[in-house]
CSV table of C-alpha atoms in Angstrom, one decimal:
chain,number,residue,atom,x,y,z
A,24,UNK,CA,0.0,0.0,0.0
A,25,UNK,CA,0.6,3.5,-0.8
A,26,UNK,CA,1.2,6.0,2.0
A,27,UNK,CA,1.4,10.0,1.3
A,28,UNK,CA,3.1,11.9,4.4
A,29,UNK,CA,3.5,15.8,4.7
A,30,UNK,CA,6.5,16.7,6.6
A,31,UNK,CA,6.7,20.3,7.6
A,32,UNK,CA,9.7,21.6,8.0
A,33,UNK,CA,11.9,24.7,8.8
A,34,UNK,CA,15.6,23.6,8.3
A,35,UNK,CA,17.2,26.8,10.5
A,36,UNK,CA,20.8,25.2,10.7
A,37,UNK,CA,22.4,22.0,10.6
A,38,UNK,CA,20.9,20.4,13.8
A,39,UNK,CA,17.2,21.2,12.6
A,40,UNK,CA,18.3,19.4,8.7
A,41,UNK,CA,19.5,16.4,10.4
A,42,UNK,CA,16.4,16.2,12.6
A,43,UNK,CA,14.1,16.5,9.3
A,44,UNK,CA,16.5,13.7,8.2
A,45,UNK,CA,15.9,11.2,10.5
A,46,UNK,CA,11.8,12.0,10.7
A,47,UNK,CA,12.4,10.9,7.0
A,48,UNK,CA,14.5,8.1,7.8
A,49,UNK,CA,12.3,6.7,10.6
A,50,UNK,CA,9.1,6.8,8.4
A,51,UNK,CA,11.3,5.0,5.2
A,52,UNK,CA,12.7,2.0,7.9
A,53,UNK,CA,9.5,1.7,9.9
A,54,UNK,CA,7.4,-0.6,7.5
A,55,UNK,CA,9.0,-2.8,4.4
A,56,UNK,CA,5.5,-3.9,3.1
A,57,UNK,CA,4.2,-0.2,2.4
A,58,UNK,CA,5.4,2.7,0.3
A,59,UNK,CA,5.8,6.6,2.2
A,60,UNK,CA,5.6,9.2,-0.5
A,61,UNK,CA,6.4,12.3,1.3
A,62,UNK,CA,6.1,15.9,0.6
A,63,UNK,CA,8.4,18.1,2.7
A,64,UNK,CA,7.3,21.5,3.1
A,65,UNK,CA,10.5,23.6,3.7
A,66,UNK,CA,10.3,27.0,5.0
A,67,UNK,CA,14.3,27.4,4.5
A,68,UNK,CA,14.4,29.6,1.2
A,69,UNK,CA,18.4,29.6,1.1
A,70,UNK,CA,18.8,26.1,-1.0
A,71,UNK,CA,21.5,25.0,1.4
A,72,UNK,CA,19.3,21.7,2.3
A,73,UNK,CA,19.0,18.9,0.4
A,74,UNK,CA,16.9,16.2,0.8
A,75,UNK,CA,18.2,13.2,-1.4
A,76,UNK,CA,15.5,10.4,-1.6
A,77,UNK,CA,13.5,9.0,-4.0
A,78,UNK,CA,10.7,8.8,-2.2
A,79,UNK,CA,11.1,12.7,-0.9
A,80,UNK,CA,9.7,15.8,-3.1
A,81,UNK,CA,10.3,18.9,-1.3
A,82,UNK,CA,8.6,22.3,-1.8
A,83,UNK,CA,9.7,25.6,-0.7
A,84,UNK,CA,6.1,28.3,-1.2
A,85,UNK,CA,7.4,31.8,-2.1
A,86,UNK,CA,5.3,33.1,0.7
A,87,UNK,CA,5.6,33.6,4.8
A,88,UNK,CA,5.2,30.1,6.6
A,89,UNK,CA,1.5,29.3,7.1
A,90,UNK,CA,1.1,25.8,8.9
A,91,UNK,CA,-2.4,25.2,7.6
A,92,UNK,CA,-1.4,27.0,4.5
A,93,UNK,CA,1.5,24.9,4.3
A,94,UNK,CA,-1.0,21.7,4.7
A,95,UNK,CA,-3.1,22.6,1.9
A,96,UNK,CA,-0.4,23.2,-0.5
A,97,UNK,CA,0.9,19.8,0.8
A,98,UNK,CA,-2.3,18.0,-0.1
A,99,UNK,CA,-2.2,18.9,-3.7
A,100,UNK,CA,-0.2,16.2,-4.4
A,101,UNK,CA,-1.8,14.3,-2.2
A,102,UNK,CA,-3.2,11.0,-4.4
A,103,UNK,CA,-3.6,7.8,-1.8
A,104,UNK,CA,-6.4,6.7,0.5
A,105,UNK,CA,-4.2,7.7,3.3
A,106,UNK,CA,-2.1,11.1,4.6
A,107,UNK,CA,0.0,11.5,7.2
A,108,UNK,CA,0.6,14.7,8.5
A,109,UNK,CA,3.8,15.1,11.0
A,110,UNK,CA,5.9,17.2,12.4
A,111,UNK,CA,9.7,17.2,11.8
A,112,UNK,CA,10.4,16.3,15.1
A,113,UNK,CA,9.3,12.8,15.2
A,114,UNK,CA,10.1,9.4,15.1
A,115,UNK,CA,8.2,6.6,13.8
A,116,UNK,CA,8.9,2.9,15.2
A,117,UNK,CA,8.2,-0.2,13.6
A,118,UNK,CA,4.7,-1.1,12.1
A,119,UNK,CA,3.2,2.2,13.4
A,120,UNK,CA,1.1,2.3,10.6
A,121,UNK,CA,0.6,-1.4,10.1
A,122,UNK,CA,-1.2,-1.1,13.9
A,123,UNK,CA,-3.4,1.6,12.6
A,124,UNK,CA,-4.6,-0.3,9.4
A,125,UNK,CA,-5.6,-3.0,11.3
A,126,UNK,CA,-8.0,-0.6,13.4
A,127,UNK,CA,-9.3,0.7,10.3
A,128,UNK,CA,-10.1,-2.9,9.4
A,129,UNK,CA,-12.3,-4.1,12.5
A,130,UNK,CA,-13.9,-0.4,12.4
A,131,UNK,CA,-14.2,1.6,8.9
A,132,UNK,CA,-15.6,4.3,10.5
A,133,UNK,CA,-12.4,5.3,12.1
A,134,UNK,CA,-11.2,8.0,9.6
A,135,UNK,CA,-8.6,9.5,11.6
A,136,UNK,CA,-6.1,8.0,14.1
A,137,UNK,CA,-3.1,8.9,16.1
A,138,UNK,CA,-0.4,7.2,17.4
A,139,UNK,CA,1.0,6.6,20.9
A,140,UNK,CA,4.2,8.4,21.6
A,141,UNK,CA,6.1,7.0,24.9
A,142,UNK,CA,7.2,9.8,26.4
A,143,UNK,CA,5.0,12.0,26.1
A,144,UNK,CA,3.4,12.8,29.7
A,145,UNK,CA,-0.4,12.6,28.9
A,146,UNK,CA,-0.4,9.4,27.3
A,147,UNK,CA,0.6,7.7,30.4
A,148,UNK,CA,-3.3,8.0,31.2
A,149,UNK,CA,-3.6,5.2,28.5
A,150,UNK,CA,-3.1,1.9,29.8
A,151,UNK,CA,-4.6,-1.7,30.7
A,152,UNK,CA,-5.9,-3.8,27.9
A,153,UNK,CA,-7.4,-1.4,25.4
A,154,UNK,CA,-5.6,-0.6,22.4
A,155,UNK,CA,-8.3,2.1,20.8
A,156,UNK,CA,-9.2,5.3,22.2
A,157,UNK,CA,-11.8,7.1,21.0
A,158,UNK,CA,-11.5,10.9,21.6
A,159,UNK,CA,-11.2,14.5,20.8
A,160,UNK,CA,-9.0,15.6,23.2
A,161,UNK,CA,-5.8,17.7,22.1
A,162,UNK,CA,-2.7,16.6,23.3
A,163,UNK,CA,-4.3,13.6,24.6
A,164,UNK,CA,-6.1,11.4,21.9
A,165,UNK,CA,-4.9,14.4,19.3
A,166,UNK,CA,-1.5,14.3,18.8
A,167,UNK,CA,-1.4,17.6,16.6
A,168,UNK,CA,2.8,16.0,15.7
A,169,UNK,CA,1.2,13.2,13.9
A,170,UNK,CA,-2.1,12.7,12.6
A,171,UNK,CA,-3.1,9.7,10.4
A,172,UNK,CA,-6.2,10.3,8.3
A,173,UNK,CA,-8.6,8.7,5.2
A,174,UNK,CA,-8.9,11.2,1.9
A,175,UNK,CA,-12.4,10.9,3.1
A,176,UNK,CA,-11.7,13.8,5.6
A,177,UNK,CA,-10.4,15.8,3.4
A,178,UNK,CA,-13.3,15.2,1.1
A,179,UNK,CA,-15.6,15.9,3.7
A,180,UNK,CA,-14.2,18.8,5.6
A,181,UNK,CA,-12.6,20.4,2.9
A,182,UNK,CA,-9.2,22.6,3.1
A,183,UNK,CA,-7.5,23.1,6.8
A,184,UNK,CA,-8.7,27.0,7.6
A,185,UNK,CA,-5.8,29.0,7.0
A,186,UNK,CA,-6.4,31.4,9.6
A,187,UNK,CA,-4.7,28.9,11.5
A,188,UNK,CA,-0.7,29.7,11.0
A,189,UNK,CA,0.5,27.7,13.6
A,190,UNK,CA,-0.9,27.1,17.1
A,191,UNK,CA,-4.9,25.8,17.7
A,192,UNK,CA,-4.8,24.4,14.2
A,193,UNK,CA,-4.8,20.5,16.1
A,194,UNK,CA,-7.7,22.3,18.2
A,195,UNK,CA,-9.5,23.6,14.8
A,196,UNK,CA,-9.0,19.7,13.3
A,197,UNK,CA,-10.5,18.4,16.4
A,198,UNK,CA,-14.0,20.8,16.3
A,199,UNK,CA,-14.2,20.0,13.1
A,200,UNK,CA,-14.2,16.3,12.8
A,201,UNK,CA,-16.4,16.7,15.8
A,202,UNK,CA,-18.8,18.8,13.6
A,203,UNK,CA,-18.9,16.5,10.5
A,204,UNK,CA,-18.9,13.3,12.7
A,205,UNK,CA,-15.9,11.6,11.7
A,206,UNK,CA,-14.2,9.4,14.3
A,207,UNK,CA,-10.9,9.5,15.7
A,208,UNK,CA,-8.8,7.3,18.2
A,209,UNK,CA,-5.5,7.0,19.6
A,210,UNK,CA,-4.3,4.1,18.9
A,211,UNK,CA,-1.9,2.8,21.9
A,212,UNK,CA,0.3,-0.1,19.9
A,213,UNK,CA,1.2,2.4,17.0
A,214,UNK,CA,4.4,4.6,18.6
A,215,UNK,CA,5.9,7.6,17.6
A,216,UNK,CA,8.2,9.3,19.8
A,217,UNK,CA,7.9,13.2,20.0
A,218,UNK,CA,10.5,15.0,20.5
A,219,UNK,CA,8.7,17.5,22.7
A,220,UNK,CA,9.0,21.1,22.0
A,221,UNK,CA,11.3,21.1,19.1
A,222,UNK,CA,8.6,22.3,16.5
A,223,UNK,CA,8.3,25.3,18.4
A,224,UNK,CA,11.3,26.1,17.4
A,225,UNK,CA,9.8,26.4,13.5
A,226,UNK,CA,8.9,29.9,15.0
A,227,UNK,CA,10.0,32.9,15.0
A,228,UNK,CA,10.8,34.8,17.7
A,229,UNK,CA,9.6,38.1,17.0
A,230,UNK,CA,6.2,36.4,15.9
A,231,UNK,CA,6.1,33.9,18.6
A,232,UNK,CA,3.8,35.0,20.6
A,233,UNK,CA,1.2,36.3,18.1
A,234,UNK,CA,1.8,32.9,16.3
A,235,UNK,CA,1.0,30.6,18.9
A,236,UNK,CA,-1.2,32.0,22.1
A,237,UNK,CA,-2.4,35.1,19.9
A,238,UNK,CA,-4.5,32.1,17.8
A,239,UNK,CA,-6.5,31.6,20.4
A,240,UNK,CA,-9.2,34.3,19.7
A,241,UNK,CA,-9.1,33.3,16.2
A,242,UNK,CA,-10.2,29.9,17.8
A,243,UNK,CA,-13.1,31.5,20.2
A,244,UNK,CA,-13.7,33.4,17.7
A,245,UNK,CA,-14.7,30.4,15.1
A,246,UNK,CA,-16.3,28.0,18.1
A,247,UNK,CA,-18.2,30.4,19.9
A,248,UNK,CA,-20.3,27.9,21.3
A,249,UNK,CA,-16.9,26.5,23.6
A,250,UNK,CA,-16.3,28.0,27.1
A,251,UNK,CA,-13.0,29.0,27.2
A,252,UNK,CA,-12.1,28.2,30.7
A,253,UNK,CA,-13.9,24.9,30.6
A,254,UNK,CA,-11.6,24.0,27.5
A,255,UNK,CA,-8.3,24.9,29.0
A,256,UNK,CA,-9.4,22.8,32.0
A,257,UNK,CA,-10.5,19.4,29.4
A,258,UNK,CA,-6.7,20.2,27.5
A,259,UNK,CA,-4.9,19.7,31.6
């Protein structure tokens, strides 16, 4: 099977290059029975960074970097029955995706999925027995790093909002699966380790601020039916 993954990317030096690198690496090594076509969107204009793989096409927009922007463009070539969309700052383990197939096969109606990433603090509410976790949550069953989904929610809830240029656009994802009724699960035997905080790093510093917690009246704004306080408390 054919998998299409959308790397986004902003290669700021050496360390950040090799990071992107072994994101692309991990998701190549991780299954030998299915094919990754990725896209890497690169935010680094300069040309200095090259990534040499067959299976990698990267594109540089001639325009300020947009996450959900970035996403869109991404999806244009886009062409399988199932995206991943990551973060450069992961790593994918062995038969990640493989686990989350076979979800999809004992439950068809589970269009989107995320995987289970071992170190990350929250997820260490997800143990015992179960394997599927059904949920909305940000940061809990929403892993905003990694998000594996069907074409069928793209078809259905059209273009990611690109008021959304970096931070709340996992929380805009989430409200709007929830409107269109399209289930999504964590799924706790597919692993992908995050490597916390380093995609923050994409950002820049004069526009941090406006970039990430700024977006959260462009959020209330869109959902006006959410309680603000009561969502900060469900994302604890």
């Amino acid at each position: 099977m054919e998998v299409d993954v959308i790397i986004l990317s902003y290669t700021k030096n050496d360390g950040y290059y090799g990071m992107t690198k072994e994101c692309i690496e991990s998701i190549l090594n991780s299954e030998k029975e299915h094919t990754f076509n990725i896209v890497v969107m690169e935010s680094d204009k300069t040309g200095k960074y090259v990534y040499d793989y067959d299976e990698v096409k990267t594109i540089v927009p001639d325009e300020e970097f947009n996450y959900n922007r970035f996403l869109n463009i991404g999806l244009e070539h886009c062409n399988n029955e199932w995206i991943l969309i990551s973060n450069n700052d992961t790593e994918y383990h062995s038969k990640w995706f493989t686990q989350m197939y076979k979800e999809w096969e004992k439950d068809n109606e589970l269009l989107s999925m995320s995987p289970f990433c071992p170190i990350w603090t929250k997820h260490k509410d997800f143990t015992g027995g179960e394997e599927v976790f059904p949920g909305y949550r940000v940061t809990y069953e929403i892993t905003g790093w990694s998000i594996l989904m069907n074409k069928k929610v793209v078809e259905v809830m059209g273009k990611f909002d690109e008021d959304f240029v970096f931070s709340y656009q996992d929380d805009d994802y989430s409200m709007t699966l929830q409107k269109h009724n399209i289930k999504h699960a964590l799924i706790r035997n597919s692993l992908v380790t995050h490597k916390v905080s380093r995609s923050h790093d994409l950002v820049d510093d004069g526009k941090k601020f406006s970039m990430t917690h700024g977006q959260a009246n462009t959020f209330f704004n869109k959902w006006k039916e959410l309680n603000p306080l009561e969502y900060f408390k469900s994302r604890r």
